[in-house]
Amino acid sequence: MLGTWMSIGSPVIAEIAAHSGFDWLLFDLEHGNEAEAALPAQLRAISATHCKAIVRVGAIYPDLIARVLDWGAHGIMAPRINTAAEAESLVQAAHYAPRGRRGYSRSARTYGYGLNPPATSADITPPIIMAQIETIEGVQNTAAITAVDGIDVLFIGPADLQFDLQARPHLADFDYPTALETVNQIASSAGKSTGILIRDQAQLQSHRDLGFTHIAIDSDLAILRKGYQQILHPPTS
Amino acid sequence: MLGTWMSIGSPVIAEIAAHSGFDWLLFDLEHGNEAEAALPAQLRAISATHCKAIVRVGAIYPDLIARVLDWGAHGIMAPRINTAAEAESLVQAAHYAPRGRRGYSRSARTYGYGLNPPATSADITPPIIMAQIETIEGVQNTAAITAVDGIDVLFIGPADLQFDLQARPHLADFDYPTALETVNQIASSAGKSTGILIRDQAQLQSHRDLGFTHIAIDSDLAILRKGYQQILHPPTS
Amino acid sequence: MLGTWMSIGSPVIAEIAAHSGFDWLLFDLEHGNEAEAALPAQLRAISATHCKAIVRVGAIYPDLIARVLDWGAHGIMAPRINTAAEAESLVQAAHYAPRGRRGYSRSARTYGYGLNPPATSADITPPIIMAQIETIEGVQNTAAITAVDGIDVLFIGPADLQFDLQARPHLADFDYPTALETVNQIASSAGKSTGILIRDQAQLQSHRDLGFTHIAIDSDLAILRKGYQQILHPPTS
Amino acid sequence: MLGTWMSIGSPVIAEIAAHSGFDWLLFDLEHGNEAEAALPAQLRAISATHCKAIVRVGAIYPDLIARVLDWGAHGIMAPRINTAAEAESLVQAAHYAPRGRRGYSRSARTYGYGLNPPATSADITPPIIMAQIETIEGVQNTAAITAVDGIDVLFIGPADLQFDLQARPHLADFDYPTALETVNQIASSAGKSTGILIRDQAQLQSHRDLGFTHIAIDSDLAILRKGYQQILHPPTS
Amino acid sequence: MLGTWMSIGSPVIAEIAAHSGFDWLLFDLEHGNEAEAALPAQLRAISATHCKAIVRVGAIYPDLIARVLDWGAHGIMAPRINTAAEAESLVQAAHYAPRGRRGYSRSARTYGYGLNPPATSADITPPIIMAQIETIEGVQNTAAITAVDGIDVLFIGPADLQFDLQARPHLADFDYPTALETVNQIASSAGKSTGILIRDQAQLQSHRDLGFTHIAIDSDLAILRKGYQQILHPPTS
Amino acid sequence: MLGTWMSIGSPVIAEIAAHSGFDWLLFDLEHGNEAEAALPAQLRAISATHCKAIVRVGAIYPDLIARVLDWGAHGIMAPRINTAAEAESLVQAAHYAPRGRRGYSRSARTYGYGLNPPATSADITPPIIMAQIETIEGVQNTAAITAVDGIDVLFIGPADLQFDLQARPHLADFDYPTALETVNQIASSAGKSTGILIRDQAQLQSHRDLGFTHIAIDSDLAILRKGYQQILHPPTS
Ligand SMILES: [Mg+2]
Ligand SMILES: [Mg+2]
Ligand SMILES: [Mg+2]
Ligand SMILES: [Mg+2]
Ligand SMILES: [Mg+2]
Ligand SMILES: [Mg+2]
């Protein structure tokens, strides 16, 4: 389950990435460079492939989560899940009754605009839910978050978690590598998956060895930035 | 008061529908296919007609409600109004002080960008507020919701209400037809209106007989989907 | 080869139409309601289907024709082809050397942004070229136009051809039904196809009997307009 | 016939200007800041008023002229009309047969998307055609240009005409004020109108006295630029 | 610190205003005419100047505040700050840990897309936070709001505050002029700044004399509306 | 003078590239993935840098060339310049009288929307004109094209020139390497510059040795495509 980050917001890039062969793409509404309005065109751009679209929302807005699932996203990533209560809210936003509170429309794009509506609730494919563990509290509450029915992937936010450990060191009795191990152990015991964003293909195997299965490598923006640096400032041999 | 659903998000369609003669259009930000950014162009598209623009928001965001009213919407529909407290929040978001908390700008499009500001508060046309009754709790609390000053129309959400009755049957001691009767009776006693979305002109009279006055027939998306089916798979005579 | 007209310019509609099962869609840059800038999103919207995208350009601009083919259109329709010279210009714009003058980019969307470039010129799928016969001169020159290598379909423009016959009756010694017959006979003799836009499924068989193979039925815009009329002014029985 | 220039490309501004009471607006695709794609939203924005939309195209492209008329523009302004032949091309692009060559669609926005098609050709409102006289050749050929049937307004381009007189003084035996007089005299004799863009309300009467009837005062862009200067650098009294 | 209001949502206008010399621009997502999706283009438009971009959000959404700061806004204005708790929420949304809860991305536009990330937290420029005082409660709680660490400017909302004093006169024992004095006195004592939106350059000095330092004069929309009135209805002398 | 190709059409990418340090960017309206409407946002995105914007048009449209120069492009690249007459048309489109025919507006973005208009024609910075040599005829006519006053750079189109040599080998008595040498020799003798698009930094020095000074390395699209291949199919060591 190899993915990559869509931070620029271009349907051209989404189409290239999906056809290149990624298993999933993360469309970033949290730190990305385009607003929600740019999302539908990106979701359409990958429709000829088997690539899954995961949308990172900025916060747990039930209507936004329902809307992007209606638009055809296969899953949701939510930042800063610090408690089981937040994880529960996230799951409820993404599921219909009785598990959750999502409103239902059989004419949504996800059901072919009504050409392929689910015959019964059993035909509804549940969304993939990724909860980001990226604060000290999140790590401390990982077991409770993992236990929430419907949370599929515990996804480490490396930048934020390391930032938090530096900014509030007195609150944590663990370091970053330990946090990665802890989260993987808890998830593994509970039969849940883990994920992380890494910056380089070279880091892939070591993170797989830690137990991560849903790994995203780099972002469109960083690939370009590094590509431009290599052109303008090539390493001297 | 005959309306229709705008789910595609195109100003061309809004303009055709308004000039065709509908009394109102529902611009759907909950299950519709475009984000909020596509709304202003659609509102402008109907400005030469007497057609009212009702915007369905995804949830009771006071700032979004105020913004679309500033942009010239004539009313707001809100999904899943389950309690009187939620109805009260909805009304407060749409009204200025003292009834509500909406911020005031005399340069908003609704006041001709300042060419036609209200001389006094008495000149302000109150927005049309439609509260959706579409859960078991909503039906159970209809009387209290109806009693909230400023709620104009109780609007049934057929898909969601029927979905909920199937998903959580143990919570309800009524069926769907009874719910429609109940909501109409309560509204009628309180001098309030009721509305519903139906799928076919043929269902119009029977729903009028039930007491519904604000009826929307079909959506742009469904008219096209059915039109394409008739072309590609015409009924054999 | 059943198609339909995209006049509104919405990727939502293109996606519904393609998934409904049309063999081809006509994206109309001549009389349509959106500019060229709205085209790429519509072309992406149908990429998961086998539906062909034909783009009608407003005139024979070689760069526009090359650009929309680069963007992934499968063919070009050009209005008012009145002479063999115009037909030749159309073909040259759409083909690479030696047949034509189109510029080449292996990174265009039509080649998977470079993921699937043609190995040799033999691997290049030639575009479908539809020349509109819709003036008196066009009918008179049909044989010469048909003879141009690369012209695949002679496509009648019913509104324009009938308009022209009314506006300049002294120039023609044939009527509209005769024109349809003539064009079909000439094309048939030359092993070329013919097409036409009709307004109703009921007209399909009679036009197939005339020899038309590339028939488009109705437009998104007209389906909606007629659908709204049926809701607002239902036929009284 | 008082107008003003739309150079920014915003539907908000078009709506303010039209509701402020201008008789016509010039939507500038020649020197304006947005491409053709931004035009439909601006045309819709003024539909509730009697304000006429004149679109200045960058050159005499028949398809572009036909398209913006389809979209609902009431007229066309074309820059640098230097000869009667160019004026004739302009008129032919904007008129249907027999006068011209414009393609016909009864579903265009200008005919209410087919809700209000012309019953007969006599019901078609002819577009307003403004030919810009803004080069030395244009002034020299004014009589021939004026004589072209369908040219309604000879519209001076002050910046370009003065620029040309400075850049190629050897070609002209007249100065700028003389040119204005000449054009007005020729137009007046032929029963045609004249127009000009001026920068200030104070210049209005003197230009009316010269015979100009279609006068545009200032642009959205210049009003803002001057407004900002007055705020930041107020005249000291 | 002279600013002006961007209500139309056009990058062209933002660019003119910034290059005209304003110290700051207020991009209005509360009462403005475009949605959030139009903001990135406006922020890019002023990047060649020293002009600061302050974004007024419709409410204290932490993710929206973080997102527009990621996009390169220099500060946030929030409407209707009525209590110290609301002021505290506002500050926490805009600051990273330990002061706040904002998520961190070193690839955000504000850090040159990763070309200029902060070396340490000490290198992070804190955002400018403007809290609007525009209700009776806001005035009453000004001291507590002012005391919140991170609130930089108390910004009067003249229309709303005057509207509230008229709508709920029984709640206030002060009038509008007194409110302005009070807010300036409290802010001054606490070493904080104050700001206000005025309609005319002529009001500038009197408001500076009251203590206001962050003054915005007029809006793009009002400058145009007044400019059009002067053209169409010039004062008779 | 190191540049790179902008094929995706994103202002985010343009901003990254310009701030990374390229001397110039080629905004591609010929084979690029967005229409002209996406250009203004990209031009604004680089305004804080010294990076030059060169726009490749699809053909020599005088109005398009004038418009993108008005919008702030520093130069124009035109494809398939095969004759001196075409080169002359290109130059005339980009220059004001007396050298050319470009229309003049002092309020264009290139003049700060009127904040920085040229005082005299001597203050007008001439645009950079790059003529593409990419056909057999173009190579054969290089000397005549080079001699056209105002042509600054002869820019090889490698894909098209090699395609043409393969498609029409009988027309050429030279091969591709010889063509590069010939063009550089002719340009050098005439004191003009040459340019080319190469795919890799490793090719830079060898092309500089050939005499090329305006070299573009790779495109945004190709950098991403290759970056994704390296992630998904890393070279095995
Ligand atoms: Mg994070
Ligand atoms: Mg519902
Ligand atoms: Mg036609
Ligand atoms: Mg001019
Ligand atoms: Mg306010
Ligand atoms: Mg080329």
Short mmCIF file of N, CA and C in Angstrom, two decimals, chain C residues 15-56:
data_model
loop_
_atom_site.label_atom_id
_atom_site.label_comp_id
_atom_site.label_asym_id
_atom_site.label_seq_id
_atom_site.Cartn_x
_atom_site.Cartn_y
_atom_site.Cartn_z
N GLU C 15 -19.43 12.99 -17.08
CA GLU C 15 -19.22 11.71 -16.39
C GLU C 15 -20.51 10.88 -16.37
N ILE C 16 -21.63 11.51 -16.11
CA ILE C 16 -22.91 10.78 -16.12
C ILE C 16 -23.16 10.21 -17.52
N ALA C 17 -22.98 11.04 -18.53
CA ALA C 17 -23.28 10.61 -19.90
C ALA C 17 -22.39 9.45 -20.32
N ALA C 18 -21.10 9.57 -20.03
CA ALA C 18 -20.17 8.51 -20.45
C ALA C 18 -20.49 7.20 -19.73
N HIS C 19 -20.78 7.29 -18.44
CA HIS C 19 -21.09 6.07 -17.70
C HIS C 19 -22.48 5.53 -18.04
N SER C 20 -23.34 6.37 -18.58
CA SER C 20 -24.65 5.88 -19.01
C SER C 20 -24.53 4.97 -20.22
N GLY C 21 -23.46 5.12 -20.99
CA GLY C 21 -23.23 4.18 -22.07
C GLY C 21 -23.15 4.75 -23.48
N PHE C 22 -23.07 6.05 -23.62
CA PHE C 22 -22.92 6.59 -24.98
C PHE C 22 -21.58 6.16 -25.58
N ASP C 23 -21.57 5.98 -26.89
CA ASP C 23 -20.33 5.65 -27.58
C ASP C 23 -19.43 6.86 -27.74
N TRP C 24 -20.05 8.01 -27.85
CA TRP C 24 -19.25 9.22 -28.01
C TRP C 24 -20.01 10.44 -27.49
N LEU C 25 -19.23 11.44 -27.11
CA LEU C 25 -19.80 12.71 -26.65
C LEU C 25 -19.22 13.82 -27.52
N LEU C 26 -20.06 14.78 -27.81
CA LEU C 26 -19.60 15.95 -28.55
C LEU C 26 -19.44 17.11 -27.57
N PHE C 27 -18.23 17.54 -27.35
CA PHE C 27 -17.95 18.69 -26.50
C PHE C 27 -17.92 19.92 -27.38
N ASP C 28 -18.84 20.81 -27.17
CA ASP C 28 -19.10 21.86 -28.16
C ASP C 28 -18.44 23.19 -27.78
N LEU C 29 -17.34 23.48 -28.44
CA LEU C 29 -16.69 24.79 -28.26
C LEU C 29 -17.24 25.82 -29.24
N GLU C 30 -18.15 25.42 -30.14
CA GLU C 30 -18.70 26.40 -31.07
C GLU C 30 -19.90 27.13 -30.43
N HIS C 31 -20.95 26.39 -30.12
CA HIS C 31 -22.14 27.03 -29.54
C HIS C 31 -22.29 26.73 -28.04
N GLY C 32 -21.36 25.99 -27.46
CA GLY C 32 -21.46 25.61 -26.06
C GLY C 32 -21.32 26.79 -25.11
N ASN C 33 -21.60 26.53 -23.84
CA ASN C 33 -21.69 27.61 -22.86
C ASN C 33 -20.43 27.85 -22.05
N GLU C 34 -19.38 27.08 -22.31
CA GLU C 34 -18.14 27.34 -21.60
C GLU C 34 -17.01 27.47 -22.61
N ALA C 35 -15.99 28.18 -22.23
CA ALA C 35 -14.83 28.37 -23.09
C ALA C 35 -13.93 27.14 -23.03
N GLU C 36 -12.92 27.18 -23.88
CA GLU C 36 -11.94 26.09 -23.98
C GLU C 36 -11.35 25.70 -22.62
N ALA C 37 -11.24 26.66 -21.72
CA ALA C 37 -10.60 26.38 -20.43
C ALA C 37 -11.35 25.32 -19.63
N ALA C 38 -12.62 25.11 -19.93
CA ALA C 38 -13.41 24.12 -19.18
C ALA C 38 -13.28 22.72 -19.77
N LEU C 39 -12.55 22.58 -20.85
CA LEU C 39 -12.50 21.29 -21.54
C LEU C 39 -11.67 20.21 -20.82
N PRO C 40 -10.46 20.53 -20.35
CA PRO C 40 -9.65 19.46 -19.75
C PRO C 40 -10.38 18.71 -18.63
N ALA C 41 -11.10 19.40 -17.80
CA ALA C 41 -11.81 18.72 -16.70
C ALA C 41 -12.87 17.77 -17.24
N GLN C 42 -13.49 18.14 -18.35
CA GLN C 42 -14.51 17.26 -18.93
C GLN C 42 -13.87 16.03 -19.56
N LEU C 43 -12.72 16.22 -20.19
CA LEU C 43 -12.05 15.06 -20.81
C LEU C 43 -11.60 14.07 -19.73
N ARG C 44 -11.12 14.58 -18.61
CA ARG C 44 -10.71 13.68 -17.53
C ARG C 44 -11.91 12.92 -16.96
N ALA C 45 -13.06 13.57 -16.98
CA ALA C 45 -14.23 12.99 -16.32
C ALA C 45 -14.71 11.70 -16.98
N ILE C 46 -14.34 11.47 -18.22
CA ILE C 46 -14.84 10.27 -18.91
C ILE C 46 -13.76 9.22 -19.09
N SER C 47 -12.63 9.41 -18.42
CA SER C 47 -11.47 8.56 -18.73
C SER C 47 -11.63 7.12 -18.27
N ALA C 48 -12.58 6.85 -17.40
CA ALA C 48 -12.75 5.47 -16.95
C ALA C 48 -13.68 4.68 -17.87
N THR C 49 -14.15 5.29 -18.95
CA THR C 49 -15.09 4.62 -19.85
C THR C 49 -14.48 4.48 -21.25
N HIS C 50 -15.20 3.78 -22.12
CA HIS C 50 -14.72 3.63 -23.50
C HIS C 50 -15.33 4.70 -24.41
N CYS C 51 -16.03 5.63 -23.81
CA CYS C 51 -16.70 6.69 -24.57
C CYS C 51 -15.66 7.59 -25.25
N LYS C 52 -15.88 7.88 -26.53
CA LYS C 52 -14.97 8.72 -27.28
C LYS C 52 -15.34 10.20 -27.10
N ALA C 53 -14.33 11.01 -26.98
CA ALA C 53 -14.54 12.46 -26.89
C ALA C 53 -14.26 13.12 -28.22
N ILE C 54 -15.29 13.71 -28.81
CA ILE C 54 -15.11 14.49 -30.03
C ILE C 54 -15.31 15.95 -29.65
N VAL C 55 -14.37 16.79 -30.02
CA VAL C 55 -14.46 18.21 -29.68
C VAL C 55 -14.83 19.00 -30.93
N ARG C 56 -15.92 19.76 -30.84
CA ARG C 56 -16.23 20.65 -31.97
C ARG C 56 -15.55 21.98 -31.72
#
